[in-house]
Short mmCIF file of C-alpha atoms in Angstrom, two decimals:
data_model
loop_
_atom_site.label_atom_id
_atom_site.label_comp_id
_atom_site.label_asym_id
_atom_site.label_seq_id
_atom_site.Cartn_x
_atom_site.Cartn_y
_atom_site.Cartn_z
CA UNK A 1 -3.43 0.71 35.10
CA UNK A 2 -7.25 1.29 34.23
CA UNK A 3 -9.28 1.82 37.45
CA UNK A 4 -12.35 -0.67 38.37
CA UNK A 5 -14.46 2.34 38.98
CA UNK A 6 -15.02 3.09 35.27
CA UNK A 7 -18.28 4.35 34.74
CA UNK A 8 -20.76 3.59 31.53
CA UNK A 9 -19.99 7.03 30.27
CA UNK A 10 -16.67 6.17 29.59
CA UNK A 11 -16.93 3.68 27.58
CA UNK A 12 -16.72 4.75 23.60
CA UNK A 13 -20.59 4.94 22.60
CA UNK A 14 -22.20 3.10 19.96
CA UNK A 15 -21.75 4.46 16.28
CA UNK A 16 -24.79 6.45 15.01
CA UNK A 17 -25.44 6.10 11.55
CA UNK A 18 -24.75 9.21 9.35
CA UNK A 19 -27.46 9.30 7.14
CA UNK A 20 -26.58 12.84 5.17
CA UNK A 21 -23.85 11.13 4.02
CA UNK A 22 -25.83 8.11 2.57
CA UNK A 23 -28.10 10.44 1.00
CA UNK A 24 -25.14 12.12 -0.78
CA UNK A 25 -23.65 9.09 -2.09
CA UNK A 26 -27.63 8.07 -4.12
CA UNK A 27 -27.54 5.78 -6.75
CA UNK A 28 -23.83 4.93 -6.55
CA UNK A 29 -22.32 1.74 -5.37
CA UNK A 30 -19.68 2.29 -2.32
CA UNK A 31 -16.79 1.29 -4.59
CA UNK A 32 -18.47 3.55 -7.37
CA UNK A 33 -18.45 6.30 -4.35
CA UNK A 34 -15.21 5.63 -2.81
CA UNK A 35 -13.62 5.96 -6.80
CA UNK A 36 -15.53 9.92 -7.05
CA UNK A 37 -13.20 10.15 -4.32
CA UNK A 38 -10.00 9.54 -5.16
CA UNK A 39 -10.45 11.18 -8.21
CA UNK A 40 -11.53 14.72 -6.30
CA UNK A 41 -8.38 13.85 -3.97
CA UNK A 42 -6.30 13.85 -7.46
CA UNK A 43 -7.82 16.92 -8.41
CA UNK A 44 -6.72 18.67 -5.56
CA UNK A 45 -3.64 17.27 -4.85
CA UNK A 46 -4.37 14.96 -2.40
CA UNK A 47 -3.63 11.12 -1.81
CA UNK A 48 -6.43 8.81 -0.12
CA UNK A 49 -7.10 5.40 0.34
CA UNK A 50 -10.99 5.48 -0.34
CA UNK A 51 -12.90 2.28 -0.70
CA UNK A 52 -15.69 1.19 -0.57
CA UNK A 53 -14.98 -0.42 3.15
CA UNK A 54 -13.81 3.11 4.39
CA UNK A 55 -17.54 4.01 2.48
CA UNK A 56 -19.49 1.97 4.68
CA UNK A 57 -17.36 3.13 7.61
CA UNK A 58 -18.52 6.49 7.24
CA UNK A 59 -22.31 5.76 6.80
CA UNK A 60 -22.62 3.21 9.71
CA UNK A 61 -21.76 6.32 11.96
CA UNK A 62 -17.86 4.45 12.77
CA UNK A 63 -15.99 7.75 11.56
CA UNK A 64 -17.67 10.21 13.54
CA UNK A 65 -14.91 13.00 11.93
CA UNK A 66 -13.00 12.12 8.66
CA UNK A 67 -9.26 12.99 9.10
CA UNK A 68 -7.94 16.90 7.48
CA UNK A 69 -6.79 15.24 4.26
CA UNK A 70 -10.51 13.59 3.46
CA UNK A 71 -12.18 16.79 4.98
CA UNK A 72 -10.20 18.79 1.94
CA UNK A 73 -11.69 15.94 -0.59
CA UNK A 74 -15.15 15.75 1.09
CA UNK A 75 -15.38 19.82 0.93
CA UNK A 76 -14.10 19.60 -2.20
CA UNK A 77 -17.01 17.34 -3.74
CA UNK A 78 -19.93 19.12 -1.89
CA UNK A 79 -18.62 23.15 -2.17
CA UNK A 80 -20.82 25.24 0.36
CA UNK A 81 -21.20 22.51 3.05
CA UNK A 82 -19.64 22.03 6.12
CA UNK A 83 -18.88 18.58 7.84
CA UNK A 84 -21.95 18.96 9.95
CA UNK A 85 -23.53 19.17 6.56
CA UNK A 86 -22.53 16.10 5.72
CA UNK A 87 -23.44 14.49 9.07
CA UNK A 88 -19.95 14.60 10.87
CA UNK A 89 -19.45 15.35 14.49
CA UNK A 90 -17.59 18.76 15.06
CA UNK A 91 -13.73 18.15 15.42
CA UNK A 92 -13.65 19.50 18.94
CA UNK A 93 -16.03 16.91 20.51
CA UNK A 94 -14.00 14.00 19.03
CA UNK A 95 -10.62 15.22 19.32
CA UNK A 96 -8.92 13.84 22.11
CA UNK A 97 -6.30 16.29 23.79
CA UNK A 98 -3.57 17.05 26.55
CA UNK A 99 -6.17 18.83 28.64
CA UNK A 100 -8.29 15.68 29.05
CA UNK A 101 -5.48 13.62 30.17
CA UNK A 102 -7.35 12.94 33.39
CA UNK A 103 -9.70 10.84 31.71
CA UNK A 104 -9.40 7.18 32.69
CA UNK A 105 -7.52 5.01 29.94
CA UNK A 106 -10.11 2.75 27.96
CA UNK A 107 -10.43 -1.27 28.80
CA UNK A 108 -9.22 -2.24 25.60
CA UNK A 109 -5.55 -2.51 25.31
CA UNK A 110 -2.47 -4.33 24.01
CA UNK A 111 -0.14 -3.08 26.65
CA UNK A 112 1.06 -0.08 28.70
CA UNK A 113 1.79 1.93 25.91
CA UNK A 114 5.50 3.40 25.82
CA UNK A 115 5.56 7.37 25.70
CA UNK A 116 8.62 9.69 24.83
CA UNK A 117 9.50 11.57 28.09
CA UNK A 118 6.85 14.82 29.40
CA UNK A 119 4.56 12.48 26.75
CA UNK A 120 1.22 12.54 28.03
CA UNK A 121 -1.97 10.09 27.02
CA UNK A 122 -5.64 11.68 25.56
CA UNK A 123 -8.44 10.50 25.83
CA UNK A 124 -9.40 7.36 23.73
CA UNK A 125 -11.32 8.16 20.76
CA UNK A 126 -11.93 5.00 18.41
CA UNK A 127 -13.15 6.80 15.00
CA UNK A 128 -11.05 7.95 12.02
CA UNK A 129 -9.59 11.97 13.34
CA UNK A 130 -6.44 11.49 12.54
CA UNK A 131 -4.71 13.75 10.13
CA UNK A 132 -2.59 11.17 7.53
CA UNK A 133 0.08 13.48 7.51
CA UNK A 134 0.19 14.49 11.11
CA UNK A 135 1.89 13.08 13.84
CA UNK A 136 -0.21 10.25 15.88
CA UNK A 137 -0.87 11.56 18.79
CA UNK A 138 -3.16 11.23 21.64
CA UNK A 139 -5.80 9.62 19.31
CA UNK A 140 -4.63 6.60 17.89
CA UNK A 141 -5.06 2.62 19.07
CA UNK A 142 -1.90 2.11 21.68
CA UNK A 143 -0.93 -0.66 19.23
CA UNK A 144 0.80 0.86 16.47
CA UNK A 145 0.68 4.59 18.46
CA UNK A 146 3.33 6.80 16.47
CA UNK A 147 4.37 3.86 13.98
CA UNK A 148 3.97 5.88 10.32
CA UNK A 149 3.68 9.71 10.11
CA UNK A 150 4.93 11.15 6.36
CA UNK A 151 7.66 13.33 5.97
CA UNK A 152 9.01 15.32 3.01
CA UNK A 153 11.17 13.09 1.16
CA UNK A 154 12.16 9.75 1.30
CA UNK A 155 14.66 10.38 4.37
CA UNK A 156 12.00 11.79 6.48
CA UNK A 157 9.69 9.24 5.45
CA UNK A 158 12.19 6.39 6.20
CA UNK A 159 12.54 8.76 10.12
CA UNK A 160 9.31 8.72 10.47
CA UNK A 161 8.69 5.16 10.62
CA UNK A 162 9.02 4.84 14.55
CA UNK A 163 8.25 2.86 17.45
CA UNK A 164 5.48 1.02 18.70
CA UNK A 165 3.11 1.46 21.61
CA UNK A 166 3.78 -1.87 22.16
CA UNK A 167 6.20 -3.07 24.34
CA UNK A 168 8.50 -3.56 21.39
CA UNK A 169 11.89 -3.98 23.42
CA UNK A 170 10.62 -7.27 24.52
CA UNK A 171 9.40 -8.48 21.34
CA UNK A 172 12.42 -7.20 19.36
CA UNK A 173 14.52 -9.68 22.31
CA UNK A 174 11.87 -12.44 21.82
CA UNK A 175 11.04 -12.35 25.22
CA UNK A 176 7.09 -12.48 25.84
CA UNK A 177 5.03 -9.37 26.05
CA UNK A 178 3.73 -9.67 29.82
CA UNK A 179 0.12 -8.12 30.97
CA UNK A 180 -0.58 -7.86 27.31
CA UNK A 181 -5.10 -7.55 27.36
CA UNK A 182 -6.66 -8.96 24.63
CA UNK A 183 -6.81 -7.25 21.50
CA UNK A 184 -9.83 -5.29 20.65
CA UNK A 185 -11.53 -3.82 17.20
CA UNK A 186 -9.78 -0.44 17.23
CA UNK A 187 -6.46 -2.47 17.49
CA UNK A 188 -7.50 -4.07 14.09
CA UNK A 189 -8.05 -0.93 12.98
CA UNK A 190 -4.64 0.93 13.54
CA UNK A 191 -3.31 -2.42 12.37
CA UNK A 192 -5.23 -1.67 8.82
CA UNK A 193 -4.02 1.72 9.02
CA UNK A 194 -0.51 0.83 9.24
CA UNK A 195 -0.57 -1.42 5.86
CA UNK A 196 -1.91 1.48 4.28
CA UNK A 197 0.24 4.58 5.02
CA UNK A 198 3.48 2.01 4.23
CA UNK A 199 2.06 1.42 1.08
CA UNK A 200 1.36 5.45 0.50
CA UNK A 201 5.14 6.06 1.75
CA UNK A 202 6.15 3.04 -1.25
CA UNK A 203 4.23 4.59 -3.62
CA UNK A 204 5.55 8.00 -2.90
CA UNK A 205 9.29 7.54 -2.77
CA UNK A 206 10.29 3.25 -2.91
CA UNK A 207 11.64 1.01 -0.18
CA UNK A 208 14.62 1.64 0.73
CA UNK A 209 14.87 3.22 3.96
CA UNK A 210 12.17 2.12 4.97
CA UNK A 211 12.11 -1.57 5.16
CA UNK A 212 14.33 -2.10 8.16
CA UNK A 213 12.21 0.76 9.76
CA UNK A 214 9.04 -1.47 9.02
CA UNK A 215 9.68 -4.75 10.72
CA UNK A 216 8.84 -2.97 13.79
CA UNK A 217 5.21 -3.10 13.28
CA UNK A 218 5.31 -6.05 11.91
CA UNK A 219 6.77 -7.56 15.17
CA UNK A 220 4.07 -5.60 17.29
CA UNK A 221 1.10 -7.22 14.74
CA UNK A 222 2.37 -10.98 15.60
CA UNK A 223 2.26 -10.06 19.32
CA UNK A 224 -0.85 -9.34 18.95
CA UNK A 225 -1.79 -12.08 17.36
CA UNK A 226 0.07 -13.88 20.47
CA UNK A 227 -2.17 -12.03 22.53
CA UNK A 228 -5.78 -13.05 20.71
CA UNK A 229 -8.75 -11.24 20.62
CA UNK A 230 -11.81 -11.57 22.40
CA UNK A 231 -14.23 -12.26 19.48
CA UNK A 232 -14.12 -14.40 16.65
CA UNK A 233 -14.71 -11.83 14.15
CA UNK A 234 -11.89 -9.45 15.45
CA UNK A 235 -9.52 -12.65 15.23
CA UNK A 236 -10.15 -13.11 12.08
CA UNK A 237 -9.45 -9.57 10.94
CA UNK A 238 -6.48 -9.59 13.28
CA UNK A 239 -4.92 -12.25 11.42
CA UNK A 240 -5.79 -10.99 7.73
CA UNK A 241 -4.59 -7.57 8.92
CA UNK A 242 -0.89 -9.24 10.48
CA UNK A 243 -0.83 -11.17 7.12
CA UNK A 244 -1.54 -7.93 4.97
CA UNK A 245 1.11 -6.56 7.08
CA UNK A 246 3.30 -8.98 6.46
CA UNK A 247 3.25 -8.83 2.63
CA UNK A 248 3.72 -5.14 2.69
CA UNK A 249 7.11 -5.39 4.56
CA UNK A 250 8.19 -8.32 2.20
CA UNK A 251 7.33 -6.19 -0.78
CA UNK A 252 9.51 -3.25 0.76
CA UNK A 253 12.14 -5.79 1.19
CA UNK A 254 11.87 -7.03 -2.44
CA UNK A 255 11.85 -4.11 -4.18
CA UNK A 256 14.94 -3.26 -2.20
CA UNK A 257 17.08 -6.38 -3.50
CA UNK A 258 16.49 -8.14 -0.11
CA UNK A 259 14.76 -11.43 -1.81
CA UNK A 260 15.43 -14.12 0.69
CA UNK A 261 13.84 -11.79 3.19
CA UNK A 262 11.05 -11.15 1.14
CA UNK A 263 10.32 -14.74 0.53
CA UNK A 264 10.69 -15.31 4.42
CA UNK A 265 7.37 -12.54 4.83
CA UNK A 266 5.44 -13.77 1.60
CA UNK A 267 5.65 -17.20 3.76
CA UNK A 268 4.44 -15.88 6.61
CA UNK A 269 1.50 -14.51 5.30
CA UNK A 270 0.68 -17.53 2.92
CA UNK A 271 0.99 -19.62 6.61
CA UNK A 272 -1.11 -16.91 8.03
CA UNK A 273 -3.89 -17.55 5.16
CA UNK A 274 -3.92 -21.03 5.15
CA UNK A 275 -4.22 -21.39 9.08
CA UNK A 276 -7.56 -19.40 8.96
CA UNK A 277 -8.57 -20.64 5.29
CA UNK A 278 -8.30 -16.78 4.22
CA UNK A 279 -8.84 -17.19 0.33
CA UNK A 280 -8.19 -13.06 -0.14
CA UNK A 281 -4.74 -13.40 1.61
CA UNK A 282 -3.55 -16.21 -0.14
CA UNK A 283 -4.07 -15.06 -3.28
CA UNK A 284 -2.64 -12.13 -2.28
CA UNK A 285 0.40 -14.07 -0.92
CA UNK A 286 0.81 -15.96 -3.81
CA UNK A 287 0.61 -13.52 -6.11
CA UNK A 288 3.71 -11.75 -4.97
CA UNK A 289 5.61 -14.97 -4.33
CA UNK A 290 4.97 -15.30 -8.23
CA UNK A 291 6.14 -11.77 -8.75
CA UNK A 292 9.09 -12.57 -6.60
CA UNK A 293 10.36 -15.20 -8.06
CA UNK A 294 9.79 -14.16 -11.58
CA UNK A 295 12.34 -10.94 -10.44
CA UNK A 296 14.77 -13.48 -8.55
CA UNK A 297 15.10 -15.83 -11.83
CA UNK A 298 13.01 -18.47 -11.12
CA UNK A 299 10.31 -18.60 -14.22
CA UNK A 300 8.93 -22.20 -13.40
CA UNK A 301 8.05 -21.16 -9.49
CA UNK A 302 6.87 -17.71 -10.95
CA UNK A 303 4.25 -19.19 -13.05
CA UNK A 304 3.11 -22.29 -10.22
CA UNK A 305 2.92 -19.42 -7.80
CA UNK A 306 0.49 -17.11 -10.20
CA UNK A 307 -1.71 -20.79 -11.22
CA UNK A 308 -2.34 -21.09 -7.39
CA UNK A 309 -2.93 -17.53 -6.90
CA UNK A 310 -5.71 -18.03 -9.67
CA UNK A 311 -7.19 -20.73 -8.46
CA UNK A 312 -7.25 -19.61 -4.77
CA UNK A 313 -8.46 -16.53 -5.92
CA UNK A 314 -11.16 -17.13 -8.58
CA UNK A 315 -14.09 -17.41 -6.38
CA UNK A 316 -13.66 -14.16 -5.42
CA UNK A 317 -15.06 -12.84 -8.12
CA UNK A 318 -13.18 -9.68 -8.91
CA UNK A 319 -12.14 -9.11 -12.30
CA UNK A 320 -9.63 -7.16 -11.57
CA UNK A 321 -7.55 -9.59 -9.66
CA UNK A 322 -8.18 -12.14 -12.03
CA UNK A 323 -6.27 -9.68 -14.59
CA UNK A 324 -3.26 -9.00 -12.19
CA UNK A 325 -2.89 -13.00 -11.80
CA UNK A 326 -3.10 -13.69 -15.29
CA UNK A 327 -0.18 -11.03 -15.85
CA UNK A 328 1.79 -12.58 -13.00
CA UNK A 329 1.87 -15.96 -14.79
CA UNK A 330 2.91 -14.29 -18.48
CA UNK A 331 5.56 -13.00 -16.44
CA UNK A 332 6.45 -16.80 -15.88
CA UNK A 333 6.09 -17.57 -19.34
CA UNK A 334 8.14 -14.92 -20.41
CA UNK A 335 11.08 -16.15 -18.51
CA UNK A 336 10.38 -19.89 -19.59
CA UNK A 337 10.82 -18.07 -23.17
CA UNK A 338 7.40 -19.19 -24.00
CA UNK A 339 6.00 -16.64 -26.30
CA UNK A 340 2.77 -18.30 -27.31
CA UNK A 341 2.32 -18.90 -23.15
CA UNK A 342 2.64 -15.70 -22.48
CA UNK A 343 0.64 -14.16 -24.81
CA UNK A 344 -2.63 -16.39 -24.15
CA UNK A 345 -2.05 -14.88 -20.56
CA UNK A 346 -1.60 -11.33 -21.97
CA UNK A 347 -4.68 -11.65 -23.82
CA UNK A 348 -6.68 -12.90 -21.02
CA UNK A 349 -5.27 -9.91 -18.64
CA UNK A 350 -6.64 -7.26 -21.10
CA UNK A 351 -10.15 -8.97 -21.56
CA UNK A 352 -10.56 -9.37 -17.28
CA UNK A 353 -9.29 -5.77 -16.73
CA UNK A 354 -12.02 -4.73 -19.13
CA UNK A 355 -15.02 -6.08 -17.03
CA UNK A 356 -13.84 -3.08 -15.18
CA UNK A 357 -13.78 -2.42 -11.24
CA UNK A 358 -16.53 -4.28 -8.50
CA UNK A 359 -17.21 -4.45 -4.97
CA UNK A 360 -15.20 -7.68 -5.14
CA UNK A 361 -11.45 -5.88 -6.09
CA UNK A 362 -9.31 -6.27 -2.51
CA UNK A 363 -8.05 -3.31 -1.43
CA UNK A 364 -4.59 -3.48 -1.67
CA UNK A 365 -5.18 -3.38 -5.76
CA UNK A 366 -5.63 0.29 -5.54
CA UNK A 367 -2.15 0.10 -7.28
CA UNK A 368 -3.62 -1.62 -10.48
CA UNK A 369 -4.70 0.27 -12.97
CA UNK A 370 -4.19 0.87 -16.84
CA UNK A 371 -0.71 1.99 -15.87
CA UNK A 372 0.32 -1.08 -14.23
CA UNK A 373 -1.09 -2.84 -16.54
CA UNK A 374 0.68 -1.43 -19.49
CA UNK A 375 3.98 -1.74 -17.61
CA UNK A 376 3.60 -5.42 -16.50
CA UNK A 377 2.84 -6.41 -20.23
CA UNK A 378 5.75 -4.31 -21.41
CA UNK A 379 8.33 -6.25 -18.59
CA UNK A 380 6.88 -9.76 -20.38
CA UNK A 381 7.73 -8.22 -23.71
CA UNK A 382 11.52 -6.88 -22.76
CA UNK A 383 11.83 -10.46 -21.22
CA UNK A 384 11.16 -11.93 -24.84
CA UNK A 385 13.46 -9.64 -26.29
CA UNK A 386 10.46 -7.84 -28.24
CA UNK A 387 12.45 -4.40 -27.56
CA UNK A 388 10.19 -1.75 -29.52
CA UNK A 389 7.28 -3.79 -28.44
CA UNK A 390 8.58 -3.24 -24.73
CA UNK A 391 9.16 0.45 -24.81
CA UNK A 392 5.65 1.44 -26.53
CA UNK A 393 4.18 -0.25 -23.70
CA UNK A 394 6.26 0.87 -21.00
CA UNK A 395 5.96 4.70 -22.79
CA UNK A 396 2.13 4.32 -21.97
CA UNK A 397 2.82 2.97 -18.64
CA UNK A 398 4.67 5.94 -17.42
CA UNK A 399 2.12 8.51 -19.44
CA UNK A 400 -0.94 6.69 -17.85
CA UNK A 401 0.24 6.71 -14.22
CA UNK A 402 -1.24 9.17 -11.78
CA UNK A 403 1.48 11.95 -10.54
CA UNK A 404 1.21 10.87 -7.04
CA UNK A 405 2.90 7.91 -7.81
CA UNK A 406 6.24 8.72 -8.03
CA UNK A 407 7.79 5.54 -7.69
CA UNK A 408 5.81 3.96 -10.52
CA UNK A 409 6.40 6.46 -12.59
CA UNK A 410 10.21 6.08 -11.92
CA UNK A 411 10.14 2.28 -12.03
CA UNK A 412 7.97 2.35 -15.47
CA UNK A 413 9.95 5.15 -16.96
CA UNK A 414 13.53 3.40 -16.23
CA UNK A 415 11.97 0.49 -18.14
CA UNK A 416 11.56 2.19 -21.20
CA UNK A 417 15.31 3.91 -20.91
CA UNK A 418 16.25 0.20 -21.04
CA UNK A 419 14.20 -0.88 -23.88
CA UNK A 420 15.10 2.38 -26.18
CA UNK A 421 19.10 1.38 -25.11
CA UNK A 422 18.46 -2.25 -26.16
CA UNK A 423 16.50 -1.91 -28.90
CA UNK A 424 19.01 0.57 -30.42
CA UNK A 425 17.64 4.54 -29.53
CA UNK A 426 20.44 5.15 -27.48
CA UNK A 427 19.82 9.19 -27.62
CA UNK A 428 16.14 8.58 -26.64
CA UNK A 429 17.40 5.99 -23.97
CA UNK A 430 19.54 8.10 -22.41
CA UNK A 431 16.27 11.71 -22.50
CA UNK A 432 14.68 8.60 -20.53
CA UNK A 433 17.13 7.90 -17.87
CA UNK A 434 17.60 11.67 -17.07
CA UNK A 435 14.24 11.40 -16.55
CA UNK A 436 14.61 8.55 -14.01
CA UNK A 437 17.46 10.69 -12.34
CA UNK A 438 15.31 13.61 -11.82
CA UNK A 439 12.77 11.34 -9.59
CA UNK A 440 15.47 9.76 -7.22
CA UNK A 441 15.83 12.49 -4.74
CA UNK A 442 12.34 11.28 -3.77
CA UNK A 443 12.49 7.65 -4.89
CA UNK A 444 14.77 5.08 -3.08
CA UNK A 445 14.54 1.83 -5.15
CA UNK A 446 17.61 -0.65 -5.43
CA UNK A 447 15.26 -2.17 -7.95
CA UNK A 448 14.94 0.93 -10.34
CA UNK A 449 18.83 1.71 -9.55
CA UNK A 450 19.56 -2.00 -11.02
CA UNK A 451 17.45 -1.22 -13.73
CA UNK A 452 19.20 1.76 -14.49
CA UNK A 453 22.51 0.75 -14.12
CA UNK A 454 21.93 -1.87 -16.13
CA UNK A 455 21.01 0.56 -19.05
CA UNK A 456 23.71 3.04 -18.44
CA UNK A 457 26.16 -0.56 -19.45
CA UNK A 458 24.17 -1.26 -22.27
CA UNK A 459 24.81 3.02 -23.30
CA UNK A 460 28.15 3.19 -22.83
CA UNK A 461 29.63 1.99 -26.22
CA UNK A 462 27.31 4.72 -27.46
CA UNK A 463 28.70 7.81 -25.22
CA UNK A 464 29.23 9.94 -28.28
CA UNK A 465 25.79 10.00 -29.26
CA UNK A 466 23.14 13.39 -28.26
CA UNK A 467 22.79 13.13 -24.47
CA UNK A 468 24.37 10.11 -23.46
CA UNK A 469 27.77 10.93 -22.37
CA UNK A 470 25.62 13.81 -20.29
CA UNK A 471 23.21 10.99 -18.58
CA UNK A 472 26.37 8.58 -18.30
CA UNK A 473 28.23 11.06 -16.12
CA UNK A 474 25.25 11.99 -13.99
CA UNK A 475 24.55 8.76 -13.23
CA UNK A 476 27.87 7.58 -12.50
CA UNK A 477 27.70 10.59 -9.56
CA UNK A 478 24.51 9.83 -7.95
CA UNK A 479 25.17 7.89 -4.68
CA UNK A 480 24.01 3.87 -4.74
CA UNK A 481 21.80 2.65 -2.14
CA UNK A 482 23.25 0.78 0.71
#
């Protein structure tokens, strides 16, 4: 329990604004910064989730260290400086260790945080240290302590999705979370940080594995939102945050077949939205309801789900979005068999996508880009039966998507093995599929295995042609999801 004795000094100090960093970025909007980013991360290998929030972050003086993985991309951009160069504090003063475990614990907390045995607690330390790839420990919020830590492969990744700081036994029982404080900014903040590294661990190797793994957190964020927060402006974020939250877990279960618990989480987030009047969520919400229910066979619900998204999410101004929603409802056309529906929505996609990015784009549509965009309009065209239409699109898809995105480029190349067996290129259907079969050791997607399979039936009165008694016999031995 925190002692009453606390002194001033122990309290985290306020942020000091790093100006060497602001001069770096001149002329360039945040987003327009946060963008230079990613692409050095790409050209080094990495994978960050740079926008033009984390931007802003980092000039107000809130990150007082950037984590190892943007210290690589930040040394990258600016060769010859060091982080004090670019107006970081030195690792060692933020770092919190095992040596300064005599330190008193920090006012703001969700609950007595539970720690693996000979575990000890550092010192609290509210900016961005933390390695993505490393272990949490000593240095995160005790909310989501230890919750997502990477791993090589999509076994690890699923293992490393562990438990709580919060008192998760209790909220896993439904009993109430007693002496819970109430929630402060830094809690919002680890809350953020979980939505993003389970949408890195998607992106890198699919869902299964890792839903079940993922509820977890998403138990801990409703506590929290049980407990309340002592500002309005934290509350706010808190909910946005357990609704964000929420729609990442349903997408994990969607994309691993589990649609009636996916619909359960899109729910909860579009109740989330509409209790605070959160335009950004709902949209958000709706637009994978639409997505959902387009996949589950239910066109008419698909397209009144993208309509609402639009219209919730038009003063928002971004683009961007615009373009995703507008491909979410020719997805609804498609399956109403509507051709001349669908491709009024196709049309108006392309021309919002081509306003390009802005301030405005949420940040969970890091995802869309001319890859997803190519693949969405190639799903609407295998839907209408347009088969060589479908597989020059998806072709693109798969070509245009960044490496780091192995899942995509597993999910978009499987679509084109189906279009190449349906439209009646069985040999280049089947080079396709062994290309899909090469990416599931690191992929885990009952949604690209479907796919797949579904292919390999459409091959198999055509096993004597070039390659596809080879791909019909690997895929019959690669073990299905459970």
């Amino acid at each position: 329990m925190a002692s009453s004795t606390m002194t001033s000094s122990q309290y985290p100090r306020p942020p000091r604004p790093n100006l060497a960093f602001r001069e770096l970025r001149a002329q360039r909007s945040p987003a327009e910064f946060a963008a230079a980013v990613r692409r050095a991360a790409r050209e080094i290998g990495e994978r960050v989730s740079c926008d033009a929030r984390y931007v802003g972050r980092v000039e107000a003086g809130e990150i007082r260290c950037p984590n190892y993985a943007y210290e690589r991309v930040f040394l990258h951009m600016f060769p010859g400086r060091t982080l004090t160069d670019l107006g970081f504090a030195p690792r060692s003063s933020v770092r919190g260790r095992g040596a300064r475990t005599t330190e008193v614990a920090p006012p703001v907390c969700v609950s007595t945080p539970v720690h693996a045995a000979g575990e000890t607690r550092g010192a609290y330390e509210p900016y961005d240290t933390q390695d993505p790839y490393e272990t949490y420990d000593n240095e995160e919020s005790d909310v989501l302590r230890r919750a997502f830590i990477t791993g090589g492969g999509a076994t690890a990744a699923a293992a490393s999705l562990g438990p709580v700081g919060l008192a998760h036994e209790a909220a896993a029982a439904g009993r109430p979370v007693r002496h819970v404080r109430r929630v402060g900014a830094s809690d919002v903040d680890a809350l953020d940080e979980a939505v993003r590294r389970i949408r890195l661990l998607d992106d890198r190797h699919g869902a299964d594995g890792l839903y079940r793994r993922a509820a977890t957190p998403l138990r801990a964020a409703y506590a929290l939102l049980d407990a309340g927060a002592t500002r309005q402006t934290t509350a706010d974020r808190l909910h946005s945050g357990a609704g964000e939250l929420a729609i990442s877990v349903g997408w994990l279960a969607h994309d691993s077949g589990r649609y009636d618990d996916a619909r359960s989480h899109y729910a909860e987030a579009l109740a989330t939205a509409r209790m605070t009047g959160d335009a950004a969520l709902e949209s958000h919400a709706f637009c994978n309801t639409a997505f959902l229910a387009r996949d589950a066979g239910r066109p008419r619900e698909a397209l009144r789900a993208a309509q609402a998204a639009q219209r919730v999410g038009r003063p928002l101004g971004s683009a961007r979005l615009m373009s995703l929603l507008a491909l979410r409802e020719a997805g609804g056309w498609a399956g109403l068999a509507d051709r001349t529906g669908c491709e009024q929505a196709l049309v108006r996609a392309q021309a919002l996508y081509e306003r390009g990015p802005s301030d405005a784009d949420p940040e969970w549509m890091s995802f869309y880009g001319e890859a997803e965009l190519e693949g969405l309009e190639a799903q609407c065209w295998s839907t209408l039966g347009d088969w060589p239409r479908a597989a020059r699109h998806a072709h693109r898809a798969a070509e245009f998507q960044d490496p780091h995105f192995s899942r995509n480029i597993a999910l978009y190349t499987a679509e084109l093995a189906d279009d190449l067996a349906r439209g009646g290129r069985p040999d280049e259907a089947a080079a396709a599929g062994m290309r899909v079969l090469d990416l599931l050791g690191q992929v885990q997607s009952s949604r690209i295995q479907s796919m797949l399979a579904g292919t390999a039936r459409v091959l198999l009165p055509h096993r004597r042609a070039s390659g596809v008694s080879t791909f019909l016999e690997r895929h019959a031995s690669v073990p299905r999801s459970a």
